[in-house]
Short mmCIF file of C-alpha atoms in Angstrom, two decimals:
data_model
loop_
_atom_site.label_atom_id
_atom_site.label_comp_id
_atom_site.label_asym_id
_atom_site.label_seq_id
_atom_site.Cartn_x
_atom_site.Cartn_y
_atom_site.Cartn_z
CA MET A 1 22.92 -6.16 -21.15
CA ALA A 2 23.08 -5.58 -17.83
CA ASP A 3 25.20 -2.38 -16.31
CA ARG A 4 27.92 -4.02 -14.14
CA ASP A 5 28.62 -0.89 -12.46
CA LEU A 6 25.08 -0.41 -11.28
CA PRO A 7 23.47 -2.42 -8.27
CA SER A 8 21.38 -6.26 -9.08
CA LEU A 9 17.78 -6.53 -7.94
CA ALA A 10 15.76 -9.43 -7.58
CA VAL A 11 12.36 -9.21 -7.14
CA VAL A 12 10.64 -12.48 -5.19
CA GLY A 13 7.60 -13.27 -6.46
CA ALA A 14 7.65 -11.80 -9.54
CA THR A 15 4.35 -13.65 -11.34
CA GLY A 16 1.56 -12.45 -8.52
CA ALA A 17 -0.59 -9.88 -8.43
CA VAL A 18 1.92 -6.74 -7.27
CA GLY A 19 5.06 -8.80 -8.72
CA ALA A 20 3.23 -7.91 -12.28
CA VAL A 21 3.05 -4.18 -11.16
CA MET A 22 6.88 -4.39 -9.99
CA CYS A 23 8.06 -5.73 -13.41
CA ASP A 24 5.69 -2.76 -15.20
CA LEU A 25 7.07 -0.36 -12.69
CA LEU A 26 11.00 -1.17 -13.33
CA SER A 27 10.37 -0.70 -16.66
CA SER A 28 9.08 2.42 -16.69
CA ARG A 29 10.58 4.56 -13.72
CA LYS A 30 14.26 5.18 -14.20
CA ASN A 31 16.61 2.53 -15.03
CA MET A 32 19.11 2.16 -11.61
CA TRP A 33 19.60 -1.31 -11.86
CA GLY A 34 22.02 -3.70 -13.67
CA GLU A 35 21.09 -7.58 -13.54
CA ILE A 36 17.41 -7.78 -12.52
CA ARG A 37 16.62 -11.29 -11.07
CA LEU A 38 12.88 -12.72 -11.75
CA ILE A 39 12.10 -15.14 -8.59
CA ALA A 40 8.92 -16.84 -7.61
CA SER A 41 8.06 -20.75 -6.20
CA ALA A 42 9.16 -23.40 -7.79
CA ARG A 43 5.77 -23.95 -10.14
CA SER A 44 6.58 -20.75 -12.04
CA ALA A 45 10.22 -21.47 -12.50
CA GLY A 46 10.85 -21.00 -16.19
CA LYS A 47 8.03 -18.64 -17.18
CA LYS A 48 9.12 -15.69 -19.20
CA ILE A 49 8.31 -12.40 -17.95
CA MET A 50 9.17 -8.75 -19.74
CA VAL A 51 11.68 -6.21 -18.05
CA ARG A 52 12.73 -2.64 -19.67
CA GLY A 53 12.22 -4.61 -22.93
CA GLU A 54 14.41 -7.84 -21.94
CA GLU A 55 12.48 -10.91 -21.67
CA LEU A 56 13.50 -13.20 -18.15
CA THR A 57 13.33 -16.10 -17.21
CA VAL A 58 11.91 -16.71 -13.57
CA HIS A 59 14.50 -18.46 -11.18
CA ALA A 60 13.14 -21.00 -8.60
CA LEU A 61 13.12 -19.65 -4.78
CA ALA A 62 16.40 -21.03 -3.68
CA PRO A 63 19.45 -19.94 -1.04
CA GLU A 64 21.56 -19.54 -3.96
CA ALA A 65 19.29 -17.48 -5.91
CA PHE A 66 20.27 -14.41 -3.76
CA ASP A 67 24.19 -14.81 -4.61
CA GLY A 68 25.12 -11.74 -5.79
CA ILE A 69 22.24 -9.83 -5.38
CA ASP A 70 22.45 -6.15 -3.58
CA VAL A 71 18.23 -5.32 -2.94
CA ALA A 72 15.70 -8.45 -3.21
CA MET A 73 12.19 -7.06 -3.35
CA PHE A 74 9.48 -9.16 -1.81
CA ASP A 75 5.98 -9.39 -2.04
CA VAL A 76 4.94 -12.73 -1.29
CA PRO A 77 2.99 -14.20 1.79
CA ASP A 78 3.70 -13.56 5.49
CA GLU A 79 5.36 -17.15 5.96
CA VAL A 80 7.61 -16.88 3.36
CA SER A 81 8.84 -13.28 3.75
CA LEU A 82 9.29 -14.64 7.66
CA GLU A 83 11.59 -18.00 6.43
CA TRP A 84 13.04 -16.35 3.28
CA GLY A 85 13.85 -12.38 4.44
CA PRO A 86 16.86 -13.66 6.56
CA ILE A 87 18.03 -16.23 4.43
CA ALA A 88 18.41 -13.69 1.44
CA ALA A 89 19.97 -10.79 3.93
CA ALA A 90 22.33 -13.47 5.31
CA ARG A 91 23.19 -13.80 1.45
CA GLY A 92 24.08 -10.20 1.71
CA ALA A 93 21.25 -8.84 -0.11
CA VAL A 94 19.47 -5.89 1.37
CA VAL A 95 15.72 -7.03 1.86
CA VAL A 96 12.29 -4.47 1.08
CA ASP A 97 9.27 -6.53 1.88
CA ASN A 98 5.88 -5.90 1.44
CA SER A 99 4.11 -8.30 4.08
CA GLY A 100 3.52 -7.72 7.25
CA ALA A 101 6.20 -10.20 8.57
CA PHE A 102 8.94 -7.43 9.64
CA ARG A 103 6.68 -4.44 9.45
CA MET A 104 6.30 -4.36 13.87
CA ASP A 105 9.81 -5.40 14.30
CA PRO A 106 11.46 -2.65 16.52
CA ASP A 107 14.90 -3.83 14.57
CA VAL A 108 13.07 -3.34 10.96
CA PRO A 109 11.98 0.30 9.62
CA LEU A 110 9.02 1.24 7.95
CA VAL A 111 9.67 3.05 5.61
CA VAL A 112 7.83 5.70 3.20
CA PRO A 113 10.17 7.67 1.14
CA GLU A 114 8.36 10.17 1.22
CA ILE A 115 8.14 10.89 5.25
CA ASN A 116 11.26 8.64 6.83
CA PRO A 117 13.42 7.78 4.11
CA GLU A 118 16.85 8.15 6.34
CA GLN A 119 15.26 5.15 8.05
CA VAL A 120 16.52 2.77 5.05
CA ARG A 121 20.21 3.01 6.89
CA ASN A 122 18.41 1.84 10.10
CA ARG A 123 18.40 -1.71 9.19
CA PRO A 124 20.44 -4.32 11.74
CA LYS A 125 18.70 -6.83 10.13
CA GLY A 126 19.22 -6.08 7.03
CA ILE A 127 15.50 -5.91 6.53
CA ILE A 128 13.06 -3.08 5.56
CA ALA A 129 9.56 -3.23 5.95
CA ASN A 130 6.66 -1.86 3.61
CA PRO A 131 4.03 -0.48 4.88
CA ASN A 132 -0.16 -2.08 4.53
CA CYS A 133 -1.70 -0.68 1.17
CA THR A 134 -4.61 0.97 3.65
CA THR A 135 -1.95 2.87 5.51
CA LEU A 136 -0.22 3.76 2.23
CA THR A 137 -3.57 5.61 1.05
CA MET A 138 -3.52 8.26 3.84
CA ILE A 139 0.21 8.26 5.71
CA VAL A 140 1.42 10.47 2.55
CA ALA A 141 -1.12 12.96 2.43
CA LEU A 142 -1.18 13.29 6.73
CA SER A 143 2.46 14.03 6.72
CA PRO A 144 2.44 17.20 5.85
CA LEU A 145 -0.40 18.11 7.54
CA HIS A 146 1.09 16.58 10.71
CA HIS A 147 4.13 18.92 9.87
CA GLU A 148 2.39 22.00 9.53
CA TYR A 149 -0.06 21.81 12.42
CA GLY A 150 0.94 17.96 14.69
CA LEU A 151 -1.43 15.32 14.50
CA ARG A 152 -2.45 13.95 17.43
CA GLU A 153 -5.56 11.88 16.67
CA LEU A 154 -7.14 9.74 13.70
CA THR A 155 -10.50 8.63 13.21
CA VAL A 156 -11.02 6.52 10.00
CA ALA A 157 -13.33 4.77 7.81
CA SER A 158 -11.50 2.96 4.69
CA TYR A 159 -12.74 1.84 1.86
CA GLN A 160 -11.28 -1.05 0.29
CA ALA A 161 -10.88 -2.45 -3.08
CA VAL A 162 -11.01 -6.24 -3.53
CA SER A 163 -7.26 -6.38 -5.53
CA GLY A 164 -6.35 -5.62 -1.64
CA ALA A 165 -7.43 -9.47 -1.16
CA GLY A 166 -5.37 -10.84 -4.51
CA LYS A 167 -6.23 -12.13 -7.69
CA VAL A 168 -8.76 -14.30 -6.56
CA GLY A 169 -10.59 -10.98 -5.07
CA ILE A 170 -11.01 -9.60 -8.43
CA ASP A 171 -12.13 -12.79 -10.21
CA THR A 172 -14.69 -13.20 -7.28
CA LEU A 173 -16.47 -9.65 -7.54
CA LEU A 174 -16.51 -9.62 -11.66
CA GLY A 175 -17.95 -12.97 -11.22
CA GLN A 176 -20.96 -11.99 -8.52
CA ILE A 177 -20.88 -8.23 -10.75
CA ASP A 178 -21.99 -10.82 -13.73
CA LYS A 179 -24.70 -12.82 -11.77
CA VAL A 180 -26.57 -9.93 -9.68
CA SER A 181 -26.29 -7.28 -13.72
CA GLY A 182 -29.28 -8.83 -14.98
CA ASP A 183 -32.12 -8.44 -12.06
CA HIS A 184 -33.55 -5.11 -11.65
CA ASN A 185 -35.44 -6.14 -8.69
CA LEU A 186 -32.11 -7.52 -6.49
CA GLY A 187 -31.35 -5.10 -3.52
CA SER A 188 -34.68 -4.38 -3.17
CA ARG A 189 -35.23 -7.40 -0.71
CA SER A 190 -33.10 -8.93 2.20
CA GLY A 191 -32.14 -11.57 0.97
CA ASN A 192 -32.04 -11.72 -2.56
CA VAL A 193 -28.85 -10.71 -3.73
CA ARG A 194 -27.44 -13.94 -1.16
CA ARG A 195 -29.64 -15.94 -3.13
CA ALA A 196 -28.23 -14.56 -6.26
CA VAL A 197 -24.95 -14.51 -5.36
CA GLY A 198 -24.64 -18.27 -4.26
CA ASP A 199 -21.78 -19.37 -1.84
CA ASP A 200 -19.06 -17.67 -4.72
CA LEU A 201 -17.55 -15.59 -1.39
CA GLY A 202 -14.18 -16.19 -2.34
CA PRO A 203 -12.16 -14.48 0.17
CA PHE A 204 -15.08 -12.48 1.56
CA PRO A 205 -17.81 -13.21 4.17
CA ALA A 206 -20.60 -11.87 2.39
CA PRO A 207 -21.27 -11.11 -1.03
CA LEU A 208 -19.49 -7.56 -2.48
CA ALA A 209 -21.70 -6.90 -5.82
CA LEU A 210 -24.46 -4.23 -4.54
CA ASN A 211 -22.94 -4.09 -1.17
CA VAL A 212 -20.45 -3.02 1.00
CA VAL A 213 -19.07 -5.44 3.94
CA PRO A 214 -17.83 -3.49 6.88
CA TRP A 215 -14.84 -6.03 7.12
CA ALA A 216 -11.43 -6.59 6.46
CA GLY A 217 -8.74 -8.61 7.41
CA SER A 218 -8.79 -11.98 9.96
CA LEU A 219 -10.33 -11.42 14.11
CA LYS A 220 -8.40 -10.02 16.48
CA ASP A 221 -9.26 -9.12 20.35
CA ASN A 222 -11.90 -7.10 21.20
CA GLY A 223 -13.93 -7.33 17.57
CA TRP A 224 -10.91 -5.53 15.93
CA SER A 225 -9.69 -6.72 12.58
CA SER A 226 -6.29 -7.26 11.44
CA GLU A 227 -6.62 -4.29 9.61
CA GLU A 228 -7.64 -1.89 11.43
CA LEU A 229 -4.96 -2.39 13.77
CA LYS A 230 -2.26 -2.18 11.17
CA VAL A 231 -3.74 1.33 10.37
CA ARG A 232 -3.05 2.49 14.24
CA ASN A 233 0.22 0.68 14.52
CA GLU A 234 2.04 1.26 11.26
CA SER A 235 1.00 5.06 11.24
CA ARG A 236 2.45 5.40 14.53
CA LYS A 237 5.56 3.79 13.61
CA ILE A 238 5.94 5.63 10.27
CA LEU A 239 5.35 9.06 11.67
CA GLY A 240 6.92 8.17 14.91
CA LEU A 241 4.15 9.15 17.18
CA PRO A 242 3.69 5.99 19.18
CA ASP A 243 1.11 7.54 21.23
CA LEU A 244 -1.02 8.59 18.41
CA LYS A 245 -4.67 8.17 19.18
CA VAL A 246 -5.98 6.35 16.07
CA SER A 247 -9.73 4.15 15.49
CA ALA A 248 -9.76 2.72 12.12
CA THR A 249 -12.93 1.04 10.60
CA CYS A 250 -12.46 -1.30 7.96
CA VAL A 251 -14.59 -1.36 5.05
CA ARG A 252 -14.48 -3.82 1.99
CA VAL A 253 -16.64 -1.77 -1.01
CA ALA A 254 -16.82 -3.28 -4.44
CA VAL A 255 -14.33 -1.46 -6.13
CA ILE A 256 -11.45 -3.64 -8.22
CA THR A 257 -8.37 -1.12 -7.28
CA GLY A 258 -7.81 1.84 -5.22
CA HIS A 259 -8.22 2.04 -1.73
CA SER A 260 -9.83 4.87 -0.06
CA ALA A 261 -9.86 6.43 3.39
CA ALA A 262 -12.71 9.15 5.00
CA VAL A 263 -10.15 10.95 8.33
CA HIS A 264 -11.21 12.70 10.68
CA ALA A 265 -8.00 14.10 12.25
CA VAL A 266 -7.13 16.14 15.37
CA PHE A 267 -4.56 18.16 15.22
CA ALA A 268 -2.70 19.95 18.62
CA THR A 269 -3.20 23.62 16.99
CA GLU A 270 -6.12 25.21 15.59
CA VAL A 271 -6.02 24.51 11.59
CA ASP A 272 -6.96 26.16 8.53
CA ALA A 273 -8.52 24.26 5.51
CA GLU A 274 -6.71 26.48 2.55
CA GLY A 275 -3.96 26.07 4.77
CA ALA A 276 -4.18 22.29 4.46
CA ARG A 277 -4.88 22.63 0.44
CA GLU A 278 -1.82 24.94 0.82
CA ALA A 279 0.39 22.52 2.13
CA LEU A 280 -0.70 19.25 0.41
CA ARG A 281 -0.63 21.00 -2.84
CA HIS A 282 3.48 21.39 -2.66
CA ALA A 283 3.25 18.04 -1.15
CA PRO A 284 5.44 15.12 -2.86
CA GLY A 285 3.62 12.22 -3.87
CA VAL A 286 0.20 14.00 -2.94
CA ILE A 287 -2.45 15.55 -6.04
CA LEU A 288 -5.20 17.72 -4.66
CA VAL A 289 -8.37 16.84 -6.32
CA ASP A 290 -10.58 19.50 -4.37
CA ASP A 291 -13.66 21.17 -6.30
CA PRO A 292 -16.44 19.91 -4.71
CA ALA A 293 -18.89 22.34 -6.97
CA ALA A 294 -17.61 21.22 -10.20
CA GLY A 295 -17.92 17.12 -8.77
CA GLU A 296 -13.85 17.25 -8.81
CA PHE A 297 -13.70 14.66 -6.01
CA PRO A 298 -10.45 11.86 -5.09
CA MET A 299 -11.83 8.80 -6.13
CA PRO A 300 -10.35 5.33 -7.61
CA ILE A 301 -11.73 5.54 -10.86
CA ASP A 302 -9.54 8.44 -11.49
CA ALA A 303 -6.44 7.35 -8.87
CA VAL A 304 -6.40 3.66 -10.25
CA GLY A 305 -2.81 3.05 -12.48
CA THR A 306 -1.48 6.32 -11.20
CA ASP A 307 1.44 7.17 -8.67
CA PRO A 308 0.08 9.65 -5.97
CA CYS A 309 -1.77 9.76 -3.51
CA TRP A 310 -5.20 11.81 -4.51
CA VAL A 311 -6.38 14.07 -1.40
CA GLY A 312 -9.66 16.47 -1.40
CA ARG A 313 -13.10 17.15 0.13
CA ILE A 314 -10.65 19.46 2.77
CA ARG A 315 -13.04 21.27 5.91
CA LYS A 316 -12.49 22.12 8.98
CA SER A 317 -14.82 20.44 11.38
CA LEU A 318 -18.02 22.23 11.87
CA ASP A 319 -17.29 21.12 16.08
CA ASP A 320 -13.84 21.28 16.80
CA PRO A 321 -11.16 24.07 15.75
CA ARG A 322 -8.29 21.91 15.46
CA ALA A 323 -9.66 19.04 13.31
CA LEU A 324 -10.08 18.18 9.73
CA ASP A 325 -12.18 16.25 7.54
CA LEU A 326 -10.73 14.79 3.81
CA PHE A 327 -11.07 12.03 2.00
CA VAL A 328 -7.95 9.94 0.00
CA THR A 329 -7.71 7.46 -2.28
CA GLY A 330 -4.72 5.68 -4.01
CA ASP A 331 -3.88 2.75 -6.44
CA ASN A 332 -3.35 -0.11 -3.49
CA LEU A 333 -1.44 -2.05 -6.00
CA ARG A 334 0.81 0.66 -6.85
CA LYS A 335 1.65 2.82 -4.16
CA GLY A 336 0.07 0.41 -1.87
CA ALA A 337 2.56 -2.09 -2.26
CA ALA A 338 4.76 -1.81 -5.34
CA LEU A 339 5.25 0.99 -6.18
CA ASN A 340 6.91 1.81 -2.63
CA THR A 341 8.59 -0.77 -2.47
CA ALA A 342 10.56 0.19 -5.69
CA GLN A 343 10.90 3.65 -3.90
CA ILE A 344 12.72 2.78 -1.08
CA ALA A 345 14.54 0.23 -3.28
CA GLU A 346 15.90 3.48 -5.54
CA VAL A 347 16.81 5.18 -2.10
CA LEU A 348 19.36 1.84 -1.33
CA ALA A 349 20.40 1.92 -4.66
CA ALA A 350 22.50 4.96 -4.54
CA GLU A 351 24.50 2.85 -1.46
CA PHE A 352 25.99 1.07 -3.87
CA VAL A 353 27.10 3.09 -7.04
CA PRO A 354 30.78 2.84 -7.10
CA ALA A 355 31.86 6.38 -6.22
CA HIS A 356 33.39 7.88 -9.93
#
């Protein structure tokens, strides 16, 4: 039975890819919650999901589904969050939203608990936003370096996994791999991969098997993608650096789960690679994997299913004494989405526990 002294939690979008990870995290992390209520679209209502060893029935999304709820974690499309986030807040729940709906709203804090947990109290709309998974992959590693050296500029190339596009992204890549795996001539001539893959492109503009696609997101002004603008705008907001210079190129790669980024960071003062390693070695939510001589690098096949941001390949720029180059990777479904949302909710949970 749920502990009535503990705050109640709703998971909205519980049957989705990130929602499933959220339910898993609730079973594996320290228990801070009384009642847990699972909510999804009407077509998923009635499904059973195991959480904390208990089989819970999914409720249909409706205003009354939020009655008696203290904190509601949302993982649904932007338009659903835009409609239902304010409804949940009006019913008394504090909303922690994983969509892009509220991230740049000046009245909604954009929170990474390792960096700015104090911002959870600054929520005039009763809503807290979770950053984009690409931004989250690198920002946990950049924050301690910013505190050490004073960040001024970022140039980022991302290598984004197909799970960032949901289950359809995973299914598309695996289907394409099946189609190309038997032909050892594929990739040797222009057009033969496209012919082998056919029209099965899923949510991507080109084949991903045996390829990289320099595009993620939707088209915005002047040729920039929505993902690239998110990296710029969200990094500025999280770090409290409204004038930070950021240039990002977002690339989709044939990886199932785990976004990566090659980062060139320019600071206010001269940097030191060993000093940077030392800062990262002790940073919360970071694991340092940096031994090229031993072939040890941060890679998505190792980071998948883990919580930290993995960072390595740290080196001082050859041409600028104030610049560092590094490589980061992290599980885009965990820290990039579900875990950060859960961590924000845990910071909030402390507000609801009655003093004894």
